[in-house]
Coordinates of C-alpha atoms and ligand atoms in Angstrom, one line a residue:
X1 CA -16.9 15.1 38.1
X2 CA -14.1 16.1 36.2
X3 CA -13.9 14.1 32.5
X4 CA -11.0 11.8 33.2
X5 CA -13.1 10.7 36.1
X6 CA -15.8 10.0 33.9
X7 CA -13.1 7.9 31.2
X8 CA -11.8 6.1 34.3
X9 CA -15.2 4.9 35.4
X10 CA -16.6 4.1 32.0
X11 CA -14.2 1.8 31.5
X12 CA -14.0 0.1 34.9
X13 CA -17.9 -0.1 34.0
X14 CA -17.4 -1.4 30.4
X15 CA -14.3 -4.2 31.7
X16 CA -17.1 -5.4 34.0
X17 CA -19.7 -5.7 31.1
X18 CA -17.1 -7.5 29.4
X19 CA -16.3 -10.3 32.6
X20 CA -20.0 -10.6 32.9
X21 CA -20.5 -11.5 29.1
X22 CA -17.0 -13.9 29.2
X23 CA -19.0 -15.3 32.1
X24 CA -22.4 -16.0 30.6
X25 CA -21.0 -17.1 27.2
X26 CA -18.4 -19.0 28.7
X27 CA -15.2 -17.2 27.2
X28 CA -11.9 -18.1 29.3
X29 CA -10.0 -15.2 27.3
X30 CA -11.6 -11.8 27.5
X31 CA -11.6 -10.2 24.6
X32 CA -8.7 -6.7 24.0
X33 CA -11.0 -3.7 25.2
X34 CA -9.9 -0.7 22.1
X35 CA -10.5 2.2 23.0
X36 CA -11.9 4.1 19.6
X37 CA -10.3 8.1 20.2
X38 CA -11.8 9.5 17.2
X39 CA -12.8 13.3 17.8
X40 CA -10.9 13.0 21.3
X41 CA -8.2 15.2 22.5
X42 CA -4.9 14.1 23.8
X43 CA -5.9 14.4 27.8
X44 CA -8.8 12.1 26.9
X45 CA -6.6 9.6 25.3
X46 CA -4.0 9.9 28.2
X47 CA -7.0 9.4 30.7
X48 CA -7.8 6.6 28.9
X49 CA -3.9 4.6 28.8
X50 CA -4.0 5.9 32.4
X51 CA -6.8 3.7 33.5
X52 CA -5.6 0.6 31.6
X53 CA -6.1 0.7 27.9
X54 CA -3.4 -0.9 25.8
X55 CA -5.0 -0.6 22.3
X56 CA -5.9 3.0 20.8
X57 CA -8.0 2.9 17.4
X58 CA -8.3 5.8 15.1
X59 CA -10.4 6.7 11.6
X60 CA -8.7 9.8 10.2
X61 CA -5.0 9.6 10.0
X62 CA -4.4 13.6 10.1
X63 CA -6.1 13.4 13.3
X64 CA -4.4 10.4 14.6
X65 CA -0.6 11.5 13.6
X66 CA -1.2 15.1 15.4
X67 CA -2.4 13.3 18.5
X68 CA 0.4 10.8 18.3
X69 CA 2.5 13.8 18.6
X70 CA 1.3 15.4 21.1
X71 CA 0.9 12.7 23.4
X72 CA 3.6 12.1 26.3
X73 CA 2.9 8.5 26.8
X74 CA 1.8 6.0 23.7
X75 CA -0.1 3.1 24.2
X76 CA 1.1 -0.4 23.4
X77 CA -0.7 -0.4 19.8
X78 CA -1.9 1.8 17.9
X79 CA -4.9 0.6 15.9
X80 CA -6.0 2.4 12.1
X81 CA -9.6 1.3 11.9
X82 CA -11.0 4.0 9.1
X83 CA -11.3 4.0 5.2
X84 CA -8.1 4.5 3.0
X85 CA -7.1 6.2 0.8
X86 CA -4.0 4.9 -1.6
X87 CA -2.0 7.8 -1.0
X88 CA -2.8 7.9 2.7
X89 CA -0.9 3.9 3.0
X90 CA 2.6 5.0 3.4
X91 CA 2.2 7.1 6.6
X92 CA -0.5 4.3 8.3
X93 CA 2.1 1.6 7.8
X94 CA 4.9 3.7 9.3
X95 CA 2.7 5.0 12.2
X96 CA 0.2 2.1 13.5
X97 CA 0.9 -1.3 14.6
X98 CA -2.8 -2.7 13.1
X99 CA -4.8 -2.2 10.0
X100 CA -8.3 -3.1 10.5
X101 CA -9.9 -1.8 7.1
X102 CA -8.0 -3.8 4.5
X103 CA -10.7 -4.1 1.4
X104 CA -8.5 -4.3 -1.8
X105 CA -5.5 -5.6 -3.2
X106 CA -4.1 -2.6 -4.2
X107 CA -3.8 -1.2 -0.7
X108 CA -2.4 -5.0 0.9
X109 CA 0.8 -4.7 -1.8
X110 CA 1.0 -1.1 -1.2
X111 CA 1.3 -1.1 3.0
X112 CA 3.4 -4.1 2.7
X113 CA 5.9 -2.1 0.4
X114 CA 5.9 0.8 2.6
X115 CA 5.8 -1.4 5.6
X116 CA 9.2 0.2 7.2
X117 CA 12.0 -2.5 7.7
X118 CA 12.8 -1.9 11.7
X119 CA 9.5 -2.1 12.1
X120 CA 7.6 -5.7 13.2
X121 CA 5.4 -7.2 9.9
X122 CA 2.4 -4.9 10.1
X123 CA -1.3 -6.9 11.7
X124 CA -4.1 -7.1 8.7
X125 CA -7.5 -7.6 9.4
X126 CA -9.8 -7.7 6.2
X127 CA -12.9 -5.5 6.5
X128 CA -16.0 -7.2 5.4
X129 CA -19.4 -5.4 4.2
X130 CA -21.2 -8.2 6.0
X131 CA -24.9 -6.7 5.4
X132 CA -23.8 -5.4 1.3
X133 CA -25.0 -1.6 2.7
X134 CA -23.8 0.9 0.1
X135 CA -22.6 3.4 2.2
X136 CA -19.9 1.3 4.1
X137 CA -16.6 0.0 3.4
X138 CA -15.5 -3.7 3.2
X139 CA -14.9 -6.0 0.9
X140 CA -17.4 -8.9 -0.2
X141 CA -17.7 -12.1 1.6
X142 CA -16.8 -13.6 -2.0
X143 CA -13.4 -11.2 -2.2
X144 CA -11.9 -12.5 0.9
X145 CA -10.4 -15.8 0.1
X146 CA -8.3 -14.0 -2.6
X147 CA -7.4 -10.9 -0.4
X148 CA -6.8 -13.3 2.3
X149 CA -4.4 -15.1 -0.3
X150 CA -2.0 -11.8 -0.9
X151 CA -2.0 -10.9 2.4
X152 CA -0.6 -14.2 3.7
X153 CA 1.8 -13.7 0.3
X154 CA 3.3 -10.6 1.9
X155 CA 6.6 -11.1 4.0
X156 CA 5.8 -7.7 5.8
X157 CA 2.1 -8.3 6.5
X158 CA 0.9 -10.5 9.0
X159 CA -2.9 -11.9 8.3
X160 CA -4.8 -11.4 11.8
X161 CA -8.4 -11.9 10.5
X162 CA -11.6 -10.1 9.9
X163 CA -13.3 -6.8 10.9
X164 CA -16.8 -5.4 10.4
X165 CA -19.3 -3.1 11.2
X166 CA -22.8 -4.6 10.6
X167 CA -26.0 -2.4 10.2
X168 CA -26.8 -0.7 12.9
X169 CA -29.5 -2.9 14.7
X170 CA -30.9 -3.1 18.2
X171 CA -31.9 -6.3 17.5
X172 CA -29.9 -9.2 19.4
X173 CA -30.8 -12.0 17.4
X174 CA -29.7 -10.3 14.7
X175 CA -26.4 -8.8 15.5
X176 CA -25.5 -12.3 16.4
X177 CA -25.9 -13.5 13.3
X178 CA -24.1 -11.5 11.8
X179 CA -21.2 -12.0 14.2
X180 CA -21.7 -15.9 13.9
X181 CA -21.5 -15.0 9.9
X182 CA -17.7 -13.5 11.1
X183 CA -17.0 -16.0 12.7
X184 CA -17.7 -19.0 10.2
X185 CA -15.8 -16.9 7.6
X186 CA -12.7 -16.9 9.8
X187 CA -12.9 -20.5 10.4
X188 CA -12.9 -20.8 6.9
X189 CA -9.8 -18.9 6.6
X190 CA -7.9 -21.0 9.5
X191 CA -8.6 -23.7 7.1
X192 CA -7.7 -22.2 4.0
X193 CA -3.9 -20.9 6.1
X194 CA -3.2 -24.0 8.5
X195 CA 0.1 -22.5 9.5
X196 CA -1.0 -18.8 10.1
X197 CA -1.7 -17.1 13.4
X198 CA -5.2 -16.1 11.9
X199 CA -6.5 -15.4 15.7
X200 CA -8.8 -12.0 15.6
X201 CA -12.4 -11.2 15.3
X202 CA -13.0 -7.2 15.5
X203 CA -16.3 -6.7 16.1
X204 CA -18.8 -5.1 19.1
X205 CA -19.3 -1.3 19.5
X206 CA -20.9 0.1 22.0
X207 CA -24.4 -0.7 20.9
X208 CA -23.4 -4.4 20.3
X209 CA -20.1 -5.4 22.2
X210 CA -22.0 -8.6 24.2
X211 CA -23.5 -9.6 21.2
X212 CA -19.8 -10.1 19.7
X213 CA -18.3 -11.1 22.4
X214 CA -21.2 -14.2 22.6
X215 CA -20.0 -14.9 19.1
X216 CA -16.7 -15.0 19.8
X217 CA -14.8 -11.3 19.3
X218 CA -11.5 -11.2 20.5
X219 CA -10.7 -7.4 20.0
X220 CA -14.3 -5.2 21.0
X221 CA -14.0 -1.3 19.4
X222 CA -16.3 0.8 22.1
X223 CA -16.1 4.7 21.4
X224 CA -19.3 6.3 22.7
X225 CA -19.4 4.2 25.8
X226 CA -16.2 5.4 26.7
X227 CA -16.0 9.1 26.0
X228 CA -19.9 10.2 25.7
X229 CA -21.5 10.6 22.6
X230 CA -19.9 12.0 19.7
X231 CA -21.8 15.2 18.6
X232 CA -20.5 15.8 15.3
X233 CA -20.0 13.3 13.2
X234 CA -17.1 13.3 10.5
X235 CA -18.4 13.2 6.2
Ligands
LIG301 C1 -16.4 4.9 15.7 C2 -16.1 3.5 15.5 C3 -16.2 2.6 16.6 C4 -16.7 2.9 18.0 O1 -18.1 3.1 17.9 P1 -18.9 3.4 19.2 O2 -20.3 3.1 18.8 O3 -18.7 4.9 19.6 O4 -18.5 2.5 20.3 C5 -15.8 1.3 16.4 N1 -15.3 0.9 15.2 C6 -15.2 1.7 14.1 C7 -14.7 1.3 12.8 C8 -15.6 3.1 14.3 O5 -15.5 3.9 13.2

């Protein structure tokens, strides 16, 4: 079986993990299936759009602006899910359509300045270190009313809502509570920004994507469960 096969039928297989959970939890709007192309090729990313996928996500934005080039036929959005850098801002707000991994002020006034004008206002989620774990990125769950605050203040940002990547736990009571932790916060922020379109949770991986969705994601990120395992991990 050839590997765009294998895409096509990992994702027929992963769109029915996600109907059954809708079902179960009783979700009328499935949540937007990303597909997460880090370390992928081109071919596997055009397998991918080929069999569906709307929604791209990428880490590393050398990696991401060569594949963009090379590929014949873009998908709908193009999602920047990894850390930033300050002088990596200007090329991720010309050349994706999402920012998942807002943490600090200093890169929210810097994307919306270098947010190119024929360009739609640029989609913010705010990353949140939900578990405090010192190797991940994220702002505190004290930080975000304030971030949240100069986002909304930007005429070419658009506040979405929240992102995170929780410890890595096969436990299901416990990844839900730290979706249900997501969620409250974003409740909180509809709240705080009554006339804002604050609509997104993205959260579930592969490991925990019914978990989220029982906790109310509305994009899921799934890599591994896509394209196979990814052998060598990135520093
Ligand atoms: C790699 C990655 C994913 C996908 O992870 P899988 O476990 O391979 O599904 C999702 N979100 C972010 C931020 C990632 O870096």
């Amino acid at each position: 079986m050839s590997n765009q096969t294998n895409i096509l039928a990992n994702i027929a297989a992963i769109q029915a993990r996600i109907d059954a959970a809708c079902q179960l939890y009783q979700r009328d709007t499935p949540p937007t299936l990303m597909a997460v192309t880090k370390t992928r090729n081109a071919a596997e990313i055009t397998a991918a759009i080929d069999a569906g996928i709307t929604d791209i996500g990428e880490n590393y934005l050398q990696e991401a602006l060569s594949k963009q080039a090379e590929l014949s036929t873009q998908p709908e959005y193009w999602h920047f899910i990894g850390p930033i850098q300050t002088n990596k801002t200007r090329a991720i707000a010309s050349h994706f359509d999402w920012v998942h991994s807002v943490d600090r002020a200093k890169i929210i006034t810097r994307l919306n300045d270098q947010r190119p004008n024929e360009l739609p206002p640029l989609n913010i989620c705010l990353q949140i270190n939900i578990n405090d774990e010192s190797s991940k990125a994220g702002a505190t769950i004290d930080d975000i009313p304030a971030l949240a605050e100069l986002v909304n203040s930007q005429a070419r940002l658009r506040l979405r809502g929240l992102m995170a990547i929780p410890a890595n736990t096969s436990d299901i009571q416990q990844q839900r509570r730290n979706f249900a932790a997501l969620r409250g916060i974003l409740t909180s922020l509809q709240k705080q920004f009554p006339s804002a379109a604050i609509d997104t949770l993205s959260m579930g991986m592969s490991g925990d994507m019914e978990s989220a969705i029982a906790e109310g994601a509305t994009i899921v990120r799934i890599g591994s469960d896509i394209f196979g395992p990814r052998p060598t991990p990135k520093p």
